[in-house]
Amino acid sequence: EVQLVESGGALVKPGGSLRLSCAASGFTFNNVFMIWVRQAPGKGLEWVGHIKRKIDGGKTDYAAPVKGRFTISRDDSKNTVYLQMNSLKTEDTAVYYCSPQGGSGECANWGQGTLVTVSS
Amino acid sequence: EIVLTQSPGTLSLSPGERATLSCRASQNLRNRFLAWYQQRPGQAPRLLIYGTSSRATGIPDRFSGGGSGTDFTLTISRLEPEDFAVYYCQQYDNSPLFTFGPGTKVDIK
């Protein structure tokens, strides 16, 4: 059974930093791209970015609103993907989800998410 | 960037009725990399359909997806009480950038 456990969400002040973690199990972690998606309170889903497999160079891509501020990394030995968030803004307030990326680019499975609140 | 538009914004139907949800892309999705998700209140999203028409594991066959080019649909043949939720489409045709649609809420009439 696929399990995804996101953690690290917290209340942080504008301009601050936070690192989220996503521990995965139930699939061959090093063989999939991993995605981060967020959802602001009462709003829709927004793709944050993804990281490719090490065999693909571990390349990352990001949505325009977070490019240059957020960094995705992975530790295949721990089956964990990370989201380092710097220079946080109030509009980054959201529940953050991770997911393995399916062959057609879909978010194949979802965890419960972790809440990040950016407020002074 | 490919923009996805979903219609209607809200669909009010009764249990047992058929629901047809639309997702329109601003550019041709040549690879048909279009997915649909369901999100119930207070829950994480759940993958329903990927690659336009393939059902995800464990998804009942009352859910079906179709379409091509710029126009895609999700059909729920007979609404069950647990199907009243918000539905999102998502594309990956414009790799590496994903986009989601704004969602369609299916509520009880």
PDB file of N, CA, C and O in Angstrom, chain A residues 36-95:
ATOM      1  N   TRP A  36       5.300  18.140  -5.725  1.00  0.00           N
ATOM      2  CA  TRP A  36       4.675  18.889  -4.628  1.00  0.00           C
ATOM      3  C   TRP A  36       3.530  19.730  -5.210  1.00  0.00           C
ATOM      4  O   TRP A  36       3.678  20.384  -6.256  1.00  0.00           O
ATOM      5  N   VAL A  37       2.403  19.664  -4.531  1.00  0.00           N
ATOM      6  CA  VAL A  37       1.201  20.427  -4.895  1.00  0.00           C
ATOM      7  C   VAL A  37       0.735  21.141  -3.639  1.00  0.00           C
ATOM      8  O   VAL A  37       0.880  20.617  -2.534  1.00  0.00           O
ATOM      9  N   ARG A  38       0.163  22.328  -3.797  1.00  0.00           N
ATOM     10  CA  ARG A  38      -0.366  23.023  -2.610  1.00  0.00           C
ATOM     11  C   ARG A  38      -1.791  23.474  -2.849  1.00  0.00           C
ATOM     12  O   ARG A  38      -2.257  23.568  -3.993  1.00  0.00           O
ATOM     13  N   GLN A  39      -2.457  23.765  -1.741  1.00  0.00           N
ATOM     14  CA  GLN A  39      -3.839  24.218  -1.789  1.00  0.00           C
ATOM     15  C   GLN A  39      -4.052  25.271  -0.717  1.00  0.00           C
ATOM     16  O   GLN A  39      -4.035  24.955   0.475  1.00  0.00           O
ATOM     17  N   ALA A  40      -4.237  26.501  -1.136  1.00  0.00           N
ATOM     18  CA  ALA A  40      -4.514  27.587  -0.207  1.00  0.00           C
ATOM     19  C   ALA A  40      -5.908  27.383   0.397  1.00  0.00           C
ATOM     20  O   ALA A  40      -6.772  26.744  -0.224  1.00  0.00           O
ATOM     21  N   PRO A  41      -6.150  27.907   1.580  1.00  0.00           N
ATOM     22  CA  PRO A  41      -7.441  27.708   2.247  1.00  0.00           C
ATOM     23  C   PRO A  41      -8.618  28.127   1.359  1.00  0.00           C
ATOM     24  O   PRO A  41      -8.658  29.250   0.861  1.00  0.00           O
ATOM     25  N   GLY A  42      -9.536  27.192   1.127  1.00  0.00           N
ATOM     26  CA  GLY A  42     -10.729  27.477   0.334  1.00  0.00           C
ATOM     27  C   GLY A  42     -10.492  27.621  -1.152  1.00  0.00           C
ATOM     28  O   GLY A  42     -11.411  28.008  -1.887  1.00  0.00           O
ATOM     29  N   LYS A  43      -9.279  27.316  -1.600  1.00  0.00           N
ATOM     30  CA  LYS A  43      -8.934  27.494  -3.019  1.00  0.00           C
ATOM     31  C   LYS A  43      -8.656  26.157  -3.698  1.00  0.00           C
ATOM     32  O   LYS A  43      -8.782  25.094  -3.081  1.00  0.00           O
ATOM     33  N   GLY A  44      -8.277  26.231  -4.982  1.00  0.00           N
ATOM     34  CA  GLY A  44      -8.012  25.031  -5.753  1.00  0.00           C
ATOM     35  C   GLY A  44      -6.586  24.538  -5.599  1.00  0.00           C
ATOM     36  O   GLY A  44      -5.809  25.021  -4.769  1.00  0.00           O
ATOM     37  N   LEU A  45      -6.254  23.546  -6.413  1.00  0.00           N
ATOM     38  CA  LEU A  45      -4.939  22.920  -6.358  1.00  0.00           C
ATOM     39  C   LEU A  45      -3.943  23.687  -7.227  1.00  0.00           C
ATOM     40  O   LEU A  45      -4.291  24.175  -8.306  1.00  0.00           O
ATOM     41  N   GLU A  46      -2.702  23.754  -6.762  1.00  0.00           N
ATOM     42  CA  GLU A  46      -1.655  24.448  -7.511  1.00  0.00           C
ATOM     43  C   GLU A  46      -0.388  23.598  -7.502  1.00  0.00           C
ATOM     44  O   GLU A  46       0.110  23.215  -6.433  1.00  0.00           O
ATOM     45  N   TRP A  47       0.125  23.279  -8.676  1.00  0.00           N
ATOM     46  CA  TRP A  47       1.386  22.551  -8.776  1.00  0.00           C
ATOM     47  C   TRP A  47       2.518  23.452  -8.323  1.00  0.00           C
ATOM     48  O   TRP A  47       2.599  24.612  -8.743  1.00  0.00           O
ATOM     49  N   VAL A  48       3.383  22.927  -7.464  1.00  0.00           N
ATOM     50  CA  VAL A  48       4.525  23.679  -6.953  1.00  0.00           C
ATOM     51  C   VAL A  48       5.787  23.343  -7.740  1.00  0.00           C
ATOM     52  O   VAL A  48       6.541  24.218  -8.167  1.00  0.00           O
ATOM     53  N   GLY A  49       6.004  22.038  -7.955  1.00  0.00           N
ATOM     54  CA  GLY A  49       7.189  21.626  -8.675  1.00  0.00           C
ATOM     55  C   GLY A  49       7.378  20.132  -8.595  1.00  0.00           C
ATOM     56  O   GLY A  49       6.591  19.428  -7.952  1.00  0.00           O
ATOM     57  N   HIS A  50       8.401  19.653  -9.268  1.00  0.00           N
ATOM     58  CA  HIS A  50       8.712  18.230  -9.185  1.00  0.00           C
ATOM     59  C   HIS A  50      10.205  17.991  -9.316  1.00  0.00           C
ATOM     60  O   HIS A  50      10.962  18.886  -9.703  1.00  0.00           O
ATOM     61  N   ILE A  51      10.620  16.781  -8.931  1.00  0.00           N
ATOM     62  CA  ILE A  51      12.000  16.380  -9.055  1.00  0.00           C
ATOM     63  C   ILE A  51      12.044  15.045  -9.791  1.00  0.00           C
ATOM     64  O   ILE A  51      11.285  14.138  -9.482  1.00  0.00           O
ATOM     65  N   LYS A  52      12.908  14.965 -10.767  1.00  0.00           N
ATOM     66  CA  LYS A  52      13.041  13.733 -11.545  1.00  0.00           C
ATOM     67  C   LYS A  52      13.905  12.720 -10.784  1.00  0.00           C
ATOM     68  O   LYS A  52      14.449  13.016  -9.717  1.00  0.00           O
ATOM     69  N   ARG A  53      14.009  11.544 -11.341  1.00  0.00           N
ATOM     70  CA  ARG A  53      14.812  10.493 -10.750  1.00  0.00           C
ATOM     71  C   ARG A  53      16.301  10.836 -10.850  1.00  0.00           C
ATOM     72  O   ARG A  53      16.700  11.610 -11.727  1.00  0.00           O
ATOM     73  N   LYS A  54      17.075  10.231  -9.997  1.00  0.00           N
ATOM     74  CA  LYS A  54      18.528  10.426 -10.060  1.00  0.00           C
ATOM     75  C   LYS A  54      19.044  10.014 -11.426  1.00  0.00           C
ATOM     76  O   LYS A  54      19.939  10.643 -11.984  1.00  0.00           O
ATOM     77  N   ILE A  55      18.489   8.941 -11.982  1.00  0.00           N
ATOM     78  CA  ILE A  55      18.935   8.444 -13.282  1.00  0.00           C
ATOM     79  C   ILE A  55      18.647   9.464 -14.383  1.00  0.00           C
ATOM     80  O   ILE A  55      19.295   9.445 -15.439  1.00  0.00           O
ATOM     81  N   ASP A  56      17.712  10.363 -14.125  1.00  0.00           N
ATOM     82  CA  ASP A  56      17.404  11.455 -15.058  1.00  0.00           C
ATOM     83  C   ASP A  56      18.126  12.736 -14.659  1.00  0.00           C
ATOM     84  O   ASP A  56      17.784  13.822 -15.143  1.00  0.00           O
ATOM     85  N   GLY A  57      19.083  12.593 -13.750  1.00  0.00           N
ATOM     86  CA  GLY A  57      19.842  13.746 -13.311  1.00  0.00           C
ATOM     87  C   GLY A  57      19.245  14.477 -12.128  1.00  0.00           C
ATOM     88  O   GLY A  57      19.782  15.493 -11.687  1.00  0.00           O
ATOM     89  N   GLY A  58      18.105  13.970 -11.615  1.00  0.00           N
ATOM     90  CA  GLY A  58      17.475  14.635 -10.468  1.00  0.00           C
ATOM     91  C   GLY A  58      17.049  16.054 -10.775  1.00  0.00           C
ATOM     92  O   GLY A  58      16.956  16.903  -9.876  1.00  0.00           O
ATOM     93  N   LYS A  59      16.747  16.332 -12.032  1.00  0.00           N
ATOM     94  CA  LYS A  59      16.386  17.691 -12.445  1.00  0.00           C
ATOM     95  C   LYS A  59      15.086  18.127 -11.772  1.00  0.00           C
ATOM     96  O   LYS A  59      14.194  17.322 -11.536  1.00  0.00           O
ATOM     97  N   THR A  60      15.018  19.407 -11.479  1.00  0.00           N
ATOM     98  CA  THR A  60      13.823  19.976 -10.858  1.00  0.00           C
ATOM     99  C   THR A  60      13.191  21.023 -11.771  1.00  0.00           C
ATOM    100  O   THR A  60      13.865  21.675 -12.570  1.00  0.00           O
ATOM    101  N   ASP A  61      11.880  21.175 -11.645  1.00  0.00           N
ATOM    102  CA  ASP A  61      11.122  22.225 -12.322  1.00  0.00           C
ATOM    103  C   ASP A  61      10.159  22.815 -11.314  1.00  0.00           C
ATOM    104  O   ASP A  61       9.667  22.104 -10.435  1.00  0.00           O
ATOM    105  N   TYR A  62       9.879  24.109 -11.477  1.00  0.00           N
ATOM    106  CA  TYR A  62       9.061  24.821 -10.512  1.00  0.00           C
ATOM    107  C   TYR A  62       8.024  25.689 -11.203  1.00  0.00           C
ATOM    108  O   TYR A  62       8.240  26.180 -12.316  1.00  0.00           O
ATOM    109  N   ALA A  63       6.922  25.904 -10.492  1.00  0.00           N
ATOM    110  CA  ALA A  63       5.925  26.867 -10.954  1.00  0.00           C
ATOM    111  C   ALA A  63       6.483  28.270 -10.786  1.00  0.00           C
ATOM    112  O   ALA A  63       7.293  28.537  -9.887  1.00  0.00           O
ATOM    113  N   ALA A  64       6.014  29.172 -11.632  1.00  0.00           N
ATOM    114  CA  ALA A  64       6.542  30.532 -11.625  1.00  0.00           C
ATOM    115  C   ALA A  64       6.472  31.229 -10.257  1.00  0.00           C
ATOM    116  O   ALA A  64       7.422  31.914  -9.859  1.00  0.00           O
ATOM    117  N   PRO A  65       5.361  31.081  -9.500  1.00  0.00           N
ATOM    118  CA  PRO A  65       5.274  31.811  -8.221  1.00  0.00           C
ATOM    119  C   PRO A  65       6.318  31.414  -7.175  1.00  0.00           C
ATOM    120  O   PRO A  65       6.539  32.156  -6.216  1.00  0.00           O
ATOM    121  N   VAL A  66       6.939  30.241  -7.333  1.00  0.00           N
ATOM    122  CA  VAL A  66       7.877  29.786  -6.303  1.00  0.00           C
ATOM    123  C   VAL A  66       9.300  29.662  -6.828  1.00  0.00           C
ATOM    124  O   VAL A  66      10.229  29.441  -6.040  1.00  0.00           O
ATOM    125  N   LYS A  67       9.485  29.811  -8.112  1.00  0.00           N
ATOM    126  CA  LYS A  67      10.812  29.647  -8.710  1.00  0.00           C
ATOM    127  C   LYS A  67      11.786  30.650  -8.122  1.00  0.00           C
ATOM    128  O   LYS A  67      11.472  31.832  -7.992  1.00  0.00           O
ATOM    129  N   GLY A  68      12.940  30.136  -7.713  1.00  0.00           N
ATOM    130  CA  GLY A  68      13.953  30.994  -7.103  1.00  0.00           C
ATOM    131  C   GLY A  68      13.840  31.093  -5.592  1.00  0.00           C
ATOM    132  O   GLY A  68      14.766  31.567  -4.928  1.00  0.00           O
ATOM    133  N   ARG A  69      12.708  30.662  -5.030  1.00  0.00           N
ATOM    134  CA  ARG A  69      12.506  30.701  -3.575  1.00  0.00           C
ATOM    135  C   ARG A  69      12.412  29.304  -2.981  1.00  0.00           C
ATOM    136  O   ARG A  69      12.810  29.091  -1.832  1.00  0.00           O
ATOM    137  N   PHE A  70      11.860  28.361  -3.737  1.00  0.00           N
ATOM    138  CA  PHE A  70      11.650  26.999  -3.252  1.00  0.00           C
ATOM    139  C   PHE A  70      12.641  26.062  -3.945  1.00  0.00           C
ATOM    140  O   PHE A  70      12.982  26.247  -5.125  1.00  0.00           O
ATOM    141  N   THR A  71      13.072  25.026  -3.200  1.00  0.00           N
ATOM    142  CA  THR A  71      13.980  24.022  -3.748  1.00  0.00           C
ATOM    143  C   THR A  71      13.499  22.640  -3.345  1.00  0.00           C
ATOM    144  O   THR A  71      13.257  22.381  -2.157  1.00  0.00           O
ATOM    145  N   ILE A  72      13.362  21.764  -4.326  1.00  0.00           N
ATOM    146  CA  ILE A  72      12.978  20.380  -4.062  1.00  0.00           C
ATOM    147  C   ILE A  72      14.234  19.516  -4.139  1.00  0.00           C
ATOM    148  O   ILE A  72      15.056  19.673  -5.046  1.00  0.00           O
ATOM    149  N   SER A  73      14.357  18.600  -3.177  1.00  0.00           N
ATOM    150  CA  SER A  73      15.463  17.641  -3.190  1.00  0.00           C
ATOM    151  C   SER A  73      14.925  16.286  -2.771  1.00  0.00           C
ATOM    152  O   SER A  73      13.789  16.171  -2.293  1.00  0.00           O
ATOM    153  N   ARG A  74      15.739  15.268  -2.925  1.00  0.00           N
ATOM    154  CA  ARG A  74      15.308  13.925  -2.565  1.00  0.00           C
ATOM    155  C   ARG A  74      16.475  13.170  -1.971  1.00  0.00           C
ATOM    156  O   ARG A  74      17.642  13.409  -2.325  1.00  0.00           O
ATOM    157  N   ASP A  75      16.132  12.233  -1.063  1.00  0.00           N
ATOM    158  CA  ASP A  75      17.108  11.312  -0.485  1.00  0.00           C
ATOM    159  C   ASP A  75      16.546   9.910  -0.709  1.00  0.00           C
ATOM    160  O   ASP A  75      15.671   9.459   0.039  1.00  0.00           O
ATOM    161  N   ASP A  76      17.024   9.263  -1.754  1.00  0.00           N
ATOM    162  CA  ASP A  76      16.485   7.952  -2.096  1.00  0.00           C
ATOM    163  C   ASP A  76      16.809   6.897  -1.023  1.00  0.00           C
ATOM    164  O   ASP A  76      16.093   5.906  -0.903  1.00  0.00           O
ATOM    165  N   SER A  77      17.855   7.109  -0.254  1.00  0.00           N
ATOM    166  CA  SER A  77      18.201   6.145   0.807  1.00  0.00           C
ATOM    167  C   SER A  77      17.178   6.189   1.945  1.00  0.00           C
ATOM    168  O   SER A  77      17.047   5.241   2.709  1.00  0.00           O
ATOM    169  N   LYS A  78      16.463   7.303   2.040  1.00  0.00           N
ATOM    170  CA  LYS A  78      15.448   7.463   3.087  1.00  0.00           C
ATOM    171  C   LYS A  78      14.027   7.480   2.515  1.00  0.00           C
ATOM    172  O   LYS A  78      13.065   7.712   3.252  1.00  0.00           O
ATOM    173  N   ASN A  79      13.898   7.288   1.204  1.00  0.00           N
ATOM    174  CA  ASN A  79      12.582   7.355   0.558  1.00  0.00           C
ATOM    175  C   ASN A  79      11.858   8.649   0.929  1.00  0.00           C
ATOM    176  O   ASN A  79      10.653   8.643   1.256  1.00  0.00           O
ATOM    177  N   THR A  80      12.581   9.743   0.885  1.00  0.00           N
ATOM    178  CA  THR A  80      12.030  11.017   1.339  1.00  0.00           C
ATOM    179  C   THR A  80      12.324  12.117   0.321  1.00  0.00           C
ATOM    180  O   THR A  80      13.425  12.184  -0.239  1.00  0.00           O
ATOM    181  N   VAL A  81      11.322  12.964   0.118  1.00  0.00           N
ATOM    182  CA  VAL A  81      11.491  14.150  -0.713  1.00  0.00           C
ATOM    183  C   VAL A  81      11.281  15.372   0.174  1.00  0.00           C
ATOM    184  O   VAL A  81      10.488  15.329   1.126  1.00  0.00           O
ATOM    185  N   TYR A  82      11.998  16.432  -0.133  1.00  0.00           N
ATOM    186  CA  TYR A  82      11.962  17.640   0.683  1.00  0.00           C
ATOM    187  C   TYR A  82      11.537  18.845  -0.146  1.00  0.00           C
ATOM    188  O   TYR A  82      11.740  18.887  -1.365  1.00  0.00           O
ATOM    189  N   LEU A  83      10.968  19.814   0.561  1.00  0.00           N
ATOM    190  CA  LEU A  83      10.652  21.098  -0.063  1.00  0.00           C
ATOM    191  C   LEU A  83      11.207  22.188   0.849  1.00  0.00           C
ATOM    192  O   LEU A  83      10.675  22.409   1.941  1.00  0.00           O
ATOM    193  N   GLN A  84      12.301  22.802   0.406  1.00  0.00           N
ATOM    194  CA  GLN A  84      12.890  23.913   1.147  1.00  0.00           C
ATOM    195  C   GLN A  84      12.243  25.199   0.653  1.00  0.00           C
ATOM    196  O   GLN A  84      12.295  25.502  -0.546  1.00  0.00           O
ATOM    197  N   MET A  85      11.626  25.924   1.569  1.00  0.00           N
ATOM    198  CA  MET A  85      10.898  27.147   1.203  1.00  0.00           C
ATOM    199  C   MET A  85      11.574  28.348   1.871  1.00  0.00           C
ATOM    200  O   MET A  85      11.648  28.404   3.106  1.00  0.00           O
ATOM    201  N   ASN A  86      12.070  29.262   1.084  1.00  0.00           N
ATOM    202  CA  ASN A  86      12.718  30.479   1.580  1.00  0.00           C
ATOM    203  C   ASN A  86      11.918  31.702   1.167  1.00  0.00           C
ATOM    204  O   ASN A  86      11.061  31.626   0.281  1.00  0.00           O
ATOM    205  N   SER A  87      12.225  32.818   1.805  1.00  0.00           N
ATOM    206  CA  SER A  87      11.564  34.094   1.475  1.00  0.00           C
ATOM    207  C   SER A  87      10.053  33.933   1.389  1.00  0.00           C
ATOM    208  O   SER A  87       9.402  34.361   0.426  1.00  0.00           O
ATOM    209  N   LEU A  88       9.497  33.311   2.410  1.00  0.00           N
ATOM    210  CA  LEU A  88       8.062  32.990   2.383  1.00  0.00           C
ATOM    211  C   LEU A  88       7.202  34.239   2.388  1.00  0.00           C
ATOM    212  O   LEU A  88       7.537  35.260   3.018  1.00  0.00           O
ATOM    213  N   LYS A  89       6.089  34.139   1.667  1.00  0.00           N
ATOM    214  CA  LYS A  89       5.120  35.224   1.546  1.00  0.00           C
ATOM    215  C   LYS A  89       3.781  34.758   2.116  1.00  0.00           C
ATOM    216  O   LYS A  89       3.527  33.552   2.194  1.00  0.00           O
ATOM    217  N   THR A  90       2.924  35.706   2.430  1.00  0.00           N
ATOM    218  CA  THR A  90       1.615  35.325   2.973  1.00  0.00           C
ATOM    219  C   THR A  90       0.847  34.448   1.984  1.00  0.00           C
ATOM    220  O   THR A  90       0.088  33.571   2.394  1.00  0.00           O
ATOM    221  N   GLU A  91       1.068  34.687   0.700  1.00  0.00           N
ATOM    222  CA  GLU A  91       0.342  33.899  -0.312  1.00  0.00           C
ATOM    223  C   GLU A  91       0.862  32.471  -0.446  1.00  0.00           C
ATOM    224  O   GLU A  91       0.300  31.680  -1.212  1.00  0.00           O
ATOM    225  N   ASP A  92       1.906  32.118   0.278  1.00  0.00           N
ATOM    226  CA  ASP A  92       2.379  30.729   0.324  1.00  0.00           C
ATOM    227  C   ASP A  92       1.609  29.906   1.356  1.00  0.00           C
ATOM    228  O   ASP A  92       1.822  28.694   1.463  1.00  0.00           O
ATOM    229  N   THR A  93       0.728  30.554   2.106  1.00  0.00           N
ATOM    230  CA  THR A  93      -0.089  29.827   3.083  1.00  0.00           C
ATOM    231  C   THR A  93      -0.950  28.801   2.369  1.00  0.00           C
ATOM    232  O   THR A  93      -1.724  29.135   1.461  1.00  0.00           O
ATOM    233  N   ALA A  94      -0.801  27.540   2.757  1.00  0.00           N
ATOM    234  CA  ALA A  94      -1.495  26.455   2.065  1.00  0.00           C
ATOM    235  C   ALA A  94      -1.229  25.136   2.766  1.00  0.00           C
ATOM    236  O   ALA A  94      -0.314  25.032   3.596  1.00  0.00           O
ATOM    237  N   VAL A  95      -2.019  24.133   2.394  1.00  0.00           N
ATOM    238  CA  VAL A  95      -1.679  22.748   2.702  1.00  0.00           C
ATOM    239  C   VAL A  95      -0.798  22.250   1.558  1.00  0.00           C
ATOM    240  O   VAL A  95      -1.145  22.432   0.386  1.00  0.00           O
TER     241      VAL A  95
END
